[in-house]
Tab-separated table of C-alpha atoms and ligand atoms in Angstrom:
chain	number	residue	atom	x	y	z
A	327	UNK	CA	11.978	6.357	47.374
A	328	UNK	CA	8.348	5.566	45.710
A	329	UNK	CA	8.124	2.250	43.648
A	330	UNK	CA	5.079	2.609	40.847
A	331	UNK	CA	3.044	-0.069	41.362
A	332	UNK	CA	1.457	-2.019	38.427
A	333	UNK	CA	-1.180	-4.675	38.223
A	334	UNK	CA	-1.175	-6.956	35.457
A	335	UNK	CA	-4.756	-7.905	35.718
A	336	UNK	CA	-5.219	-10.295	32.523
A	337	UNK	CA	-1.536	-10.681	31.710
A	338	UNK	CA	-1.111	-11.980	27.775
A	339	UNK	CA	2.399	-11.266	27.325
A	340	UNK	CA	3.806	-14.914	26.571
A	341	UNK	CA	7.107	-13.183	25.782
A	342	UNK	CA	7.879	-11.081	29.457
A	343	UNK	CA	9.149	-8.238	27.599
A	344	UNK	CA	6.164	-5.762	28.861
A	345	UNK	CA	7.002	-7.038	32.131
A	346	UNK	CA	10.648	-6.539	31.834
A	347	UNK	CA	10.031	-2.909	30.326
A	348	UNK	CA	8.167	-2.111	33.199
A	349	UNK	CA	10.408	-3.762	36.146
A	350	UNK	CA	13.438	-1.773	34.448
A	351	UNK	CA	11.556	1.939	34.764
A	352	UNK	CA	11.069	0.724	38.467
A	353	UNK	CA	7.843	-0.643	38.639
A	354	UNK	CA	6.907	-3.376	41.272
A	355	UNK	CA	4.526	-5.758	39.434
A	356	UNK	CA	1.315	-7.521	40.831
A	357	UNK	CA	0.745	-10.282	38.387
A	358	UNK	CA	-2.550	-12.032	37.737
A	359	UNK	CA	-3.230	-15.454	36.349
A	360	UNK	CA	-2.323	-16.172	33.006
A	361	UNK	CA	-5.741	-17.478	31.986
A	362	UNK	CA	-7.885	-14.414	32.335
A	363	UNK	CA	-11.100	-16.762	31.570
A	364	UNK	CA	-10.968	-17.792	34.970
A	365	UNK	CA	-11.255	-15.723	37.854
A	366	UNK	CA	-8.321	-13.762	39.050
A	367	UNK	CA	-9.411	-14.193	42.304
A	368	UNK	CA	-12.861	-15.495	43.872
A	369	UNK	CA	-14.499	-12.220	43.321
A	370	UNK	CA	-14.389	-8.548	42.949
A	371	UNK	CA	-13.022	-8.324	45.903
A	372	UNK	CA	-10.279	-10.298	45.890
A	373	UNK	CA	-9.372	-8.464	42.772
A	374	UNK	CA	-9.895	-5.033	44.917
A	375	UNK	CA	-7.036	-6.487	47.190
A	376	UNK	CA	-4.760	-7.165	44.393
A	377	UNK	CA	-4.920	-3.236	42.828
A	378	UNK	CA	-4.929	-1.918	46.415
A	379	UNK	CA	-2.364	0.912	46.103
A	380	UNK	CA	-1.428	0.633	42.166
A	381	UNK	CA	-0.557	3.452	39.966
A	382	UNK	CA	-1.703	1.456	37.054
A	383	UNK	CA	-3.685	-1.498	35.858
A	384	UNK	CA	-2.656	-2.999	32.645
A	385	UNK	CA	-4.011	-6.258	30.795
A	386	UNK	CA	-5.920	-7.764	28.105
A	387	UNK	CA	-9.996	-8.433	27.820
A	388	UNK	CA	-10.728	-9.855	31.009
A	389	UNK	CA	-14.029	-11.999	30.966
A	390	UNK	CA	-14.528	-13.228	34.775
A	391	UNK	CA	-13.787	-10.182	36.440
A	392	UNK	CA	-14.446	-6.752	35.088
A	393	UNK	CA	-12.781	-3.643	36.567
A	394	UNK	CA	-15.371	-2.376	38.528
A	395	UNK	CA	-15.451	1.172	40.399
A	396	UNK	CA	-14.807	-0.678	43.806
A	397	UNK	CA	-11.555	-2.311	42.234
A	398	UNK	CA	-10.756	1.300	41.041
A	399	UNK	CA	-11.533	2.876	44.533
A	400	UNK	CA	-8.975	0.447	46.364
A	401	UNK	CA	-6.321	2.824	45.237
A	402	UNK	CA	-6.453	6.633	45.259
A	403	UNK	CA	-3.138	6.634	43.630
A	404	UNK	CA	-4.653	4.882	40.180
A	405	UNK	CA	-3.879	6.897	37.256
A	406	UNK	CA	-4.362	4.821	34.451
A	407	UNK	CA	-6.200	1.346	33.213
A	408	UNK	CA	-4.956	0.294	29.842
A	409	UNK	CA	-6.188	-2.326	27.889
A	410	UNK	CA	-4.172	-4.018	25.096
A	411	UNK	CA	-6.956	-4.603	23.183
A	412	UNK	CA	-9.937	-2.239	21.391
A	413	UNK	CA	-12.789	-3.183	23.580
A	414	UNK	CA	-13.146	-1.394	27.089
A	415	UNK	CA	-16.749	-3.103	27.895
A	416	UNK	CA	-14.937	-4.947	30.903
A	417	UNK	CA	-13.919	-1.659	32.487
A	418	UNK	CA	-16.643	0.648	34.046
A	419	UNK	CA	-15.379	3.367	32.210
A	420	UNK	CA	-17.898	5.954	33.495
A	421	UNK	CA	-16.584	5.148	37.099
A	422	UNK	CA	-13.176	5.871	35.824
A	423	UNK	CA	-14.031	9.048	34.409
A	424	UNK	CA	-15.895	9.929	37.495
A	425	UNK	CA	-13.056	9.173	39.588
A	426	UNK	CA	-10.269	11.249	37.337
A	427	UNK	CA	-8.484	7.629	35.966
A	428	UNK	CA	-7.559	7.526	32.293
A	429	UNK	CA	-8.503	4.523	30.090
A	430	UNK	CA	-6.561	3.491	27.127
A	431	UNK	CA	-6.773	0.909	24.797
A	432	UNK	CA	-5.105	-0.540	21.631
A	433	UNK	CA	-6.640	-0.131	18.319
A	434	UNK	CA	-3.959	-1.808	16.490
A	435	UNK	CA	-3.886	-2.716	12.855
A	436	UNK	CA	-2.953	-6.287	13.829
A	437	UNK	CA	-5.863	-6.497	15.940
A	438	UNK	CA	-9.001	-4.752	14.029
A	439	UNK	CA	-7.448	-5.485	10.703
A	440	UNK	CA	-7.294	-9.324	11.408
A	441	UNK	CA	-10.841	-8.988	12.979
A	442	UNK	CA	-11.714	-7.576	9.442
A	443	UNK	CA	-9.927	-10.606	7.546
A	444	UNK	CA	-11.601	-13.025	10.366
A	445	UNK	CA	-14.700	-11.751	9.560
A	446	UNK	CA	-14.514	-12.321	5.879
A	447	UNK	CA	-13.302	-15.737	6.180
A	448	UNK	CA	-16.155	-16.413	8.851
A	449	UNK	CA	-18.596	-15.288	5.886
A	450	UNK	CA	-17.158	-17.049	2.925
A	451	UNK	CA	-17.045	-20.163	4.883
A	452	UNK	CA	-20.691	-20.437	5.590
A	453	UNK	CA	-21.599	-19.165	1.846
A	454	UNK	CA	-19.534	-21.673	0.477
A	455	UNK	CA	-20.106	-24.598	2.475
A	456	UNK	CA	-16.567	-25.028	2.996
A	457	UNK	CA	-16.891	-27.165	6.373
A	458	UNK	CA	-19.791	-29.437	4.378
A	459	UNK	CA	-17.645	-30.277	1.353
A	460	UNK	CA	-14.712	-30.839	3.550
A	461	UNK	CA	-16.374	-33.615	5.944
A	462	UNK	CA	-18.616	-34.962	2.669
A	463	UNK	CA	-15.271	-36.056	1.525
A	464	UNK	CA	-13.559	-37.208	4.659
A	465	UNK	CA	-16.465	-38.714	6.109
A	466	UNK	CA	-18.623	-40.446	3.479
A	467	UNK	CA	-16.089	-41.823	1.347
A	468	UNK	CA	-18.144	-39.875	-1.440
A	469	UNK	CA	-17.395	-37.496	-4.332
A	470	UNK	CA	-19.487	-34.595	-4.775
A	471	UNK	CA	-22.839	-33.868	-3.056
A	472	UNK	CA	-24.902	-31.810	-5.640
A	473	UNK	CA	-26.800	-30.397	-2.421
A	474	UNK	CA	-23.878	-28.599	-1.197
A	475	UNK	CA	-24.294	-25.447	-3.712
A	476	UNK	CA	-22.181	-22.183	-2.473
A	477	UNK	CA	-23.495	-18.805	-2.921
A	478	UNK	CA	-22.270	-16.657	-5.616
A	479	UNK	CA	-21.094	-13.255	-3.635
A	480	UNK	CA	-19.799	-10.714	-6.237
A	481	UNK	CA	-21.657	-9.203	-9.017
A	482	UNK	CA	-21.046	-10.687	-12.347
A	483	UNK	CA	-20.963	-8.163	-15.635
A	484	UNK	CA	-21.464	-11.323	-17.673
A	485	UNK	CA	-24.924	-12.333	-17.111
A	486	UNK	CA	-25.920	-9.210	-14.782
A	487	UNK	CA	-26.179	-11.126	-11.668
A	488	UNK	CA	-25.874	-8.424	-8.906
A	489	UNK	CA	-24.183	-10.412	-6.450
A	490	UNK	CA	-25.205	-10.340	-2.413
A	491	UNK	CA	-26.131	-7.679	-0.186
A	492	UNK	CA	-23.673	-7.069	2.874
A	493	UNK	CA	-24.865	-5.314	5.485
A	494	UNK	CA	-22.363	-3.781	7.716
A	495	UNK	CA	-23.681	-2.222	11.234
A	496	UNK	CA	-20.952	0.176	12.501
A	497	UNK	CA	-18.772	1.480	9.889
A	498	UNK	CA	-15.678	2.185	12.121
A	499	UNK	CA	-12.021	0.443	11.504
A	500	UNK	CA	-13.298	-2.877	11.413
A	501	UNK	CA	-16.786	-2.112	9.425
A	502	UNK	CA	-14.820	0.065	6.767
A	503	UNK	CA	-12.098	-2.249	6.212
A	504	UNK	CA	-14.436	-5.166	5.365
A	505	UNK	CA	-16.143	-2.741	2.958
A	506	UNK	CA	-12.490	-1.936	1.741
A	507	UNK	CA	-11.538	-5.416	1.356
A	508	UNK	CA	-15.188	-6.617	-0.172
A	509	UNK	CA	-15.334	-3.571	-2.809
A	510	UNK	CA	-13.620	-5.402	-5.628
A	511	UNK	CA	-16.158	-8.115	-5.448
A	512	UNK	CA	-18.600	-5.827	-6.904
A	513	UNK	CA	-21.462	-6.714	-4.301
A	514	UNK	CA	-24.315	-4.281	-2.856
A	515	UNK	CA	-23.026	-2.758	0.531
A	516	UNK	CA	-25.070	-1.291	2.652
A	517	UNK	CA	-24.355	0.214	6.163
A	518	UNK	CA	-26.221	1.500	9.438
A	519	UNK	CA	-23.790	3.654	11.885
A	520	UNK	CA	-25.911	6.923	13.033
A	521	UNK	CA	-22.344	8.301	14.141
A	522	UNK	CA	-20.087	8.738	11.182
A	523	UNK	CA	-20.488	11.282	8.202
A	524	UNK	CA	-21.899	10.532	5.020
A	525	UNK	CA	-18.580	11.450	3.057
A	526	UNK	CA	-17.275	7.807	5.062
A	527	UNK	CA	-19.871	5.779	3.632
A	528	UNK	CA	-19.344	7.574	0.003
A	529	UNK	CA	-15.312	6.534	0.658
A	530	UNK	CA	-15.731	3.088	1.352
A	531	UNK	CA	-18.486	2.591	-1.238
A	532	UNK	CA	-21.323	1.539	1.302
A	533	UNK	CA	-24.873	3.048	0.893
A	534	UNK	CA	-26.296	4.616	4.085
A	535	UNK	CA	-29.533	3.033	5.113
A	536	UNK	CA	-31.503	2.524	8.762
A	537	UNK	CA	-31.137	-0.450	10.600
A	538	UNK	CA	-34.720	-1.817	9.590
A	539	UNK	CA	-33.931	-1.602	5.884
A	540	UNK	CA	-30.335	-3.115	6.712
A	541	UNK	CA	-31.800	-5.928	7.984
A	542	UNK	CA	-34.635	-6.622	5.092
A	543	UNK	CA	-32.281	-6.230	2.558
A	544	UNK	CA	-28.902	-7.855	3.442
A	545	UNK	CA	-27.913	-11.505	2.715
A	546	UNK	CA	-25.161	-11.091	5.333
A	547	UNK	CA	-25.345	-9.231	8.471
A	548	UNK	CA	-22.142	-8.177	9.934
A	549	UNK	CA	-21.827	-6.373	13.297
A	550	UNK	CA	-19.018	-4.293	14.153
A	551	UNK	CA	-19.993	-1.780	16.924
A	552	UNK	CA	-18.785	-1.195	20.365
A	553	UNK	CA	-20.836	-2.426	23.405
A	554	UNK	CA	-22.428	0.187	25.161
A	555	UNK	CA	-25.735	0.581	27.024
A	556	UNK	CA	-27.250	1.540	23.330
A	557	UNK	CA	-25.751	-1.563	21.737
A	558	UNK	CA	-26.502	-4.324	23.988
A	559	UNK	CA	-28.925	-6.750	22.344
A	560	UNK	CA	-29.376	-4.062	19.464
A	561	UNK	CA	-29.657	-7.486	17.610
A	562	UNK	CA	-32.801	-9.037	19.466
A	563	UNK	CA	-35.815	-11.271	18.406
A	564	UNK	CA	-37.719	-7.887	16.547
A	565	UNK	CA	-34.630	-7.555	14.709
A	566	UNK	CA	-33.649	-11.402	13.611
A	567	UNK	CA	-37.594	-11.278	12.369
A	568	UNK	CA	-36.553	-8.725	10.019
A	569	UNK	CA	-33.676	-10.780	8.500
A	570	UNK	CA	-34.252	-12.805	5.273
A	571	UNK	CA	-34.639	-16.521	5.762
A	572	UNK	CA	-32.003	-17.087	3.451
A	573	UNK	CA	-29.300	-14.266	5.438
A	574	UNK	CA	-26.494	-15.379	7.610
A	575	UNK	CA	-25.634	-13.230	10.792
A	576	UNK	CA	-21.796	-12.544	11.397
A	577	UNK	CA	-20.768	-11.404	15.075
A	578	UNK	CA	-17.096	-10.509	16.175
A	579	UNK	CA	-17.640	-7.666	18.080
A	580	UNK	CA	-19.109	-8.465	21.276
A	581	UNK	CA	-21.755	-11.256	22.713
A	582	UNK	CA	-23.955	-8.919	24.177
A	583	UNK	CA	-24.484	-7.270	20.970
A	584	UNK	CA	-26.741	-9.851	20.147
A	585	UNK	CA	-29.495	-11.370	22.173
A	586	UNK	CA	-27.940	-15.040	21.891
A	587	UNK	CA	-31.116	-16.708	23.482
A	588	UNK	CA	-33.241	-14.601	20.437
A	589	UNK	CA	-30.565	-16.036	17.669
A	590	UNK	CA	-30.680	-19.568	19.217
A	591	UNK	CA	-34.295	-19.756	18.902
A	592	UNK	CA	-34.443	-18.120	15.357
A	593	UNK	CA	-32.076	-20.619	14.113
A	594	UNK	CA	-33.484	-23.698	15.455
A	595	UNK	CA	-36.604	-22.314	13.909
A	596	UNK	CA	-34.923	-22.080	10.434
A	597	UNK	CA	-36.079	-18.354	10.405
A	598	UNK	CA	-32.307	-17.135	9.280
A	599	UNK	CA	-29.930	-19.318	7.844
A	600	UNK	CA	-27.003	-19.315	10.077
A	601	UNK	CA	-24.758	-17.610	12.133
A	602	UNK	CA	-20.960	-16.887	12.362
A	603	UNK	CA	-19.845	-15.933	15.811
A	604	UNK	CA	-16.600	-15.332	17.663
A	605	UNK	CA	-17.868	-13.760	20.640
A	606	UNK	CA	-20.538	-14.855	23.192
A	607	UNK	CA	-22.636	-13.356	25.739
A	608	UNK	CA	-20.471	-15.539	28.463
A	609	UNK	CA	-17.043	-16.731	27.428
A	610	UNK	CA	-15.979	-19.324	27.523
A	611	UNK	CA	-18.733	-20.767	25.898
A	612	UNK	CA	-20.628	-22.976	28.369
A	613	UNK	CA	-20.155	-26.778	27.558
A	614	UNK	CA	-23.938	-27.036	27.494
A	615	UNK	CA	-24.742	-23.821	25.360
A	616	UNK	CA	-27.283	-24.814	22.496
A	617	UNK	CA	-25.037	-23.146	20.374
A	618	UNK	CA	-22.589	-25.980	20.384
A	619	UNK	CA	-25.337	-28.121	19.242
A	620	UNK	CA	-26.339	-26.700	15.992
A	621	UNK	CA	-24.335	-28.310	13.754
A	622	UNK	CA	-23.626	-26.184	10.499
A	623	UNK	CA	-26.125	-23.553	10.962
A	624	UNK	CA	-23.614	-21.987	13.106
A	625	UNK	CA	-19.641	-21.261	12.617
A	626	UNK	CA	-18.248	-21.086	16.021
A	627	UNK	CA	-14.672	-19.352	17.061
A	628	UNK	CA	-13.523	-18.935	20.529
A	629	UNK	CA	-12.993	-15.072	20.642
A	630	UNK	CA	-9.692	-15.464	18.738
A	631	UNK	CA	-10.636	-14.387	15.116
A	632	UNK	CA	-7.834	-11.478	15.230
A	633	UNK	CA	-5.192	-13.966	16.675
A	634	UNK	CA	-2.844	-14.174	13.855
A	635	UNK	CA	1.302	-15.633	13.931
A	636	UNK	CA	3.289	-12.933	14.230
A	637	UNK	CA	0.719	-10.024	15.056
A	638	UNK	CA	-1.784	-10.692	17.479
A	639	UNK	CA	-1.904	-8.913	20.862
A	640	UNK	CA	1.807	-7.980	20.646
A	641	UNK	CA	1.467	-4.558	19.043
A	642	UNK	CA	-1.217	-3.661	22.056
A	643	UNK	CA	1.080	-4.729	24.824
A	644	UNK	CA	3.515	-2.807	23.700
A	645	UNK	CA	1.011	0.424	23.222
A	646	UNK	CA	-0.428	0.174	26.571
A	647	UNK	CA	2.713	-0.620	28.048
A	648	UNK	CA	4.116	3.089	26.799
A	649	UNK	CA	1.028	4.435	27.796
A	650	UNK	CA	1.303	3.130	31.535
A	651	UNK	CA	4.978	4.635	31.668
A	652	UNK	CA	3.669	7.871	29.750
A	653	UNK	CA	0.770	8.354	32.724
A	654	UNK	CA	3.423	7.218	35.434
A	655	UNK	CA	5.446	10.312	34.179
A	656	UNK	CA	2.416	12.517	34.425
A	657	UNK	CA	2.156	12.705	30.608
A	658	UNK	CA	-1.299	12.116	28.763
A	659	UNK	CA	-0.605	9.378	26.316
A	660	UNK	CA	-1.879	8.624	23.033
A	661	UNK	CA	-5.267	6.136	22.956
A	662	UNK	CA	-7.221	7.768	25.712
A	663	UNK	CA	-10.621	5.996	25.359
A	664	UNK	CA	-12.346	8.786	27.984
A	665	UNK	CA	-10.811	11.920	26.409
A	666	UNK	CA	-13.560	13.706	28.476
A	667	UNK	CA	-11.286	13.030	31.994
A	668	UNK	CA	-8.153	14.335	30.478
A	669	UNK	CA	-8.349	18.089	31.684
A	670	UNK	CA	-9.179	16.733	35.252
A	671	UNK	CA	-6.662	13.933	35.176
A	672	UNK	CA	-4.127	16.735	34.177
A	673	UNK	CA	-5.039	18.859	37.225
A	674	UNK	CA	-4.168	15.682	39.262
A	675	UNK	CA	-1.247	14.128	38.155
A	676	UNK	CA	-0.222	16.607	35.064
A	677	UNK	CA	3.614	16.584	35.070
A	678	UNK	CA	3.544	14.394	38.522
A	679	UNK	CA	6.131	11.732	37.888
A	680	UNK	CA	5.538	9.043	39.890
A	681	UNK	CA	9.413	8.654	40.621
A	682	UNK	CA	10.437	10.787	43.171
A	683	UNK	CA	13.811	12.548	42.881
A	684	UNK	CA	15.531	10.019	44.997
A	685	UNK	CA	14.218	7.023	42.922
A	686	UNK	CA	15.285	9.198	39.443
A	687	UNK	CA	18.427	9.966	40.869
A	688	UNK	CA	19.253	6.135	41.494
A	689	UNK	CA	17.747	5.054	38.362
A	690	UNK	CA	20.536	7.609	36.501
A	691	UNK	CA	23.373	6.656	38.688
B	1499	LIG	P1	-14.686	1.381	16.257
B	1499	LIG	O1	-14.513	2.371	17.252
B	1499	LIG	O2	-13.894	2.149	15.015
B	1499	LIG	O3	-15.886	1.423	15.144
B	1499	LIG	C1	-17.167	1.170	16.054
B	1499	LIG	C2	-18.339	1.569	15.135
B	1499	LIG	O4	-19.396	1.549	15.479
B	1499	LIG	C3	-18.211	3.540	15.004
B	1499	LIG	O5	-17.921	3.815	13.956
B	1499	LIG	C4	-19.401	3.893	15.890
B	1499	LIG	O6	-20.010	4.985	15.511
B	1499	LIG	C5	-20.334	2.679	15.617
B	1499	LIG	N1	-21.623	2.644	16.383
B	1499	LIG	C6	-21.654	2.947	17.781
B	1499	LIG	N2	-22.713	2.794	18.483
B	1499	LIG	C7	-23.800	2.666	17.040
B	1499	LIG	C8	-24.876	1.901	17.176
B	1499	LIG	N3	-25.989	2.168	18.146
B	1499	LIG	N4	-25.080	1.642	15.972
B	1499	LIG	C9	-24.462	1.856	14.562
B	1499	LIG	N5	-23.296	1.751	14.778
B	1499	LIG	C10	-22.629	2.567	16.109
B	1499	LIG	O7	-14.220	0.128	16.780
B	1499	LIG	P2	-13.372	-1.174	15.763
B	1499	LIG	O8	-11.882	-1.021	16.020
B	1499	LIG	O9	-13.990	-1.204	14.394
B	1499	LIG	O10	-13.913	-2.376	16.509
B	1499	LIG	C11	-15.600	-2.839	16.867
B	1499	LIG	C12	-15.850	-3.308	17.826
B	1499	LIG	O11	-15.122	-4.726	17.535
B	1499	LIG	C13	-15.049	-3.284	19.268
B	1499	LIG	O12	-15.742	-2.473	19.974
B	1499	LIG	C14	-14.631	-4.606	19.621
B	1499	LIG	O13	-15.780	-4.741	20.856
B	1499	LIG	C15	-14.877	-5.426	18.633
B	1499	LIG	N6	-13.630	-6.105	18.713
B	1499	LIG	C16	-13.688	-7.596	18.844
B	1499	LIG	C17	-12.303	-8.239	18.680
B	1499	LIG	C18	-12.336	-9.482	18.821
B	1499	LIG	O14	-11.485	-10.757	18.891
B	1499	LIG	N7	-13.687	-10.679	18.494
B	1499	LIG	C19	-10.965	-7.643	18.297
B	1499	LIG	C20	-11.442	-6.522	18.338
B	1499	LIG	C21	-12.428	-5.629	18.702
């Protein structure tokens, strides 16, 4: 009798429901540390040991020890790496594809819709000086500081004020949801995404431009790209230098999409007005990071822009758990990220249920 072996490398299911579901289906679980910001083991080697002989790896984003080729190679049975979240930059997807392993992710609306709402909140917090006015009242005992003027964001019919220019980089799920939510404000929206058709720009009321134009014209630049070789440090010194001195940058995608060092220097020199960041090159953000010393020029959030009561990772955990069970039965689940591997995977595992006849008979009995 063969039990399926599942390594939960970065557990985030506080209810334990998904663990129970896997166990009830006949999976032996190896559960990593609940705090996935700290290393699961001392090294990649430790993770590889925990993954030995596993049929599936599942978990949330793992900042400390990405899922490398070495970890994958520690089990020739490995069928699937299932992420609770949208991003898969912590998995060596090329290696998985090469090895014939499925990588699935969880683009649930509770996650990406939450990022869109949180991004707009961050943008408005900076533009409307929400923190500064609150602090002025509480800390100075004063009433109004007339220096604390906000920015009128939308357009106005009454005096022809055009509103700000919102620049969206990456018009995928999150970028287009932001456009949809902001459209009624009547501001001008421009976007850069070489991989979506013109019709999508038209659908969401966004004018297609190239990246330099977006950087030069926008009052708010907001980043919603996947992190890959092409987008790593896509916003660095030269790009920041193209932005208006009054503009702000919002990054809720991945820390490495922005060259953090260049951003800090740009902010210190006052070459742009501010930045709102939910993601960082290294997480958790180091205590000594210069970003923590930039006061109101930065609005920082601990990579939890999409964490909301009653939503958060829950739906993603359910998807990932179903994906694991599906792959263990020898079926291709939804939300496969590396679709190019499917044919090869089917020839390796297609129709091959991990639970042998004896096990199934026992479960049925
Ligand atoms: P998506 O795949 O729907 O959209 C990404 C878009 O980026 C696509 O339209 C793609 O064409 C575009 N793109 C790719 N390369 C580009 C390039 N070089 N220049 C411009 N555009 C490019 O993904 P999504 O669901 O909108 O999520 C976007 C990113 O947000 C994710 O990859 C993830 O890293 C991040 N995210 C962060 C959090 C968080 O908690 N902060 C949560 C969810 C997702």
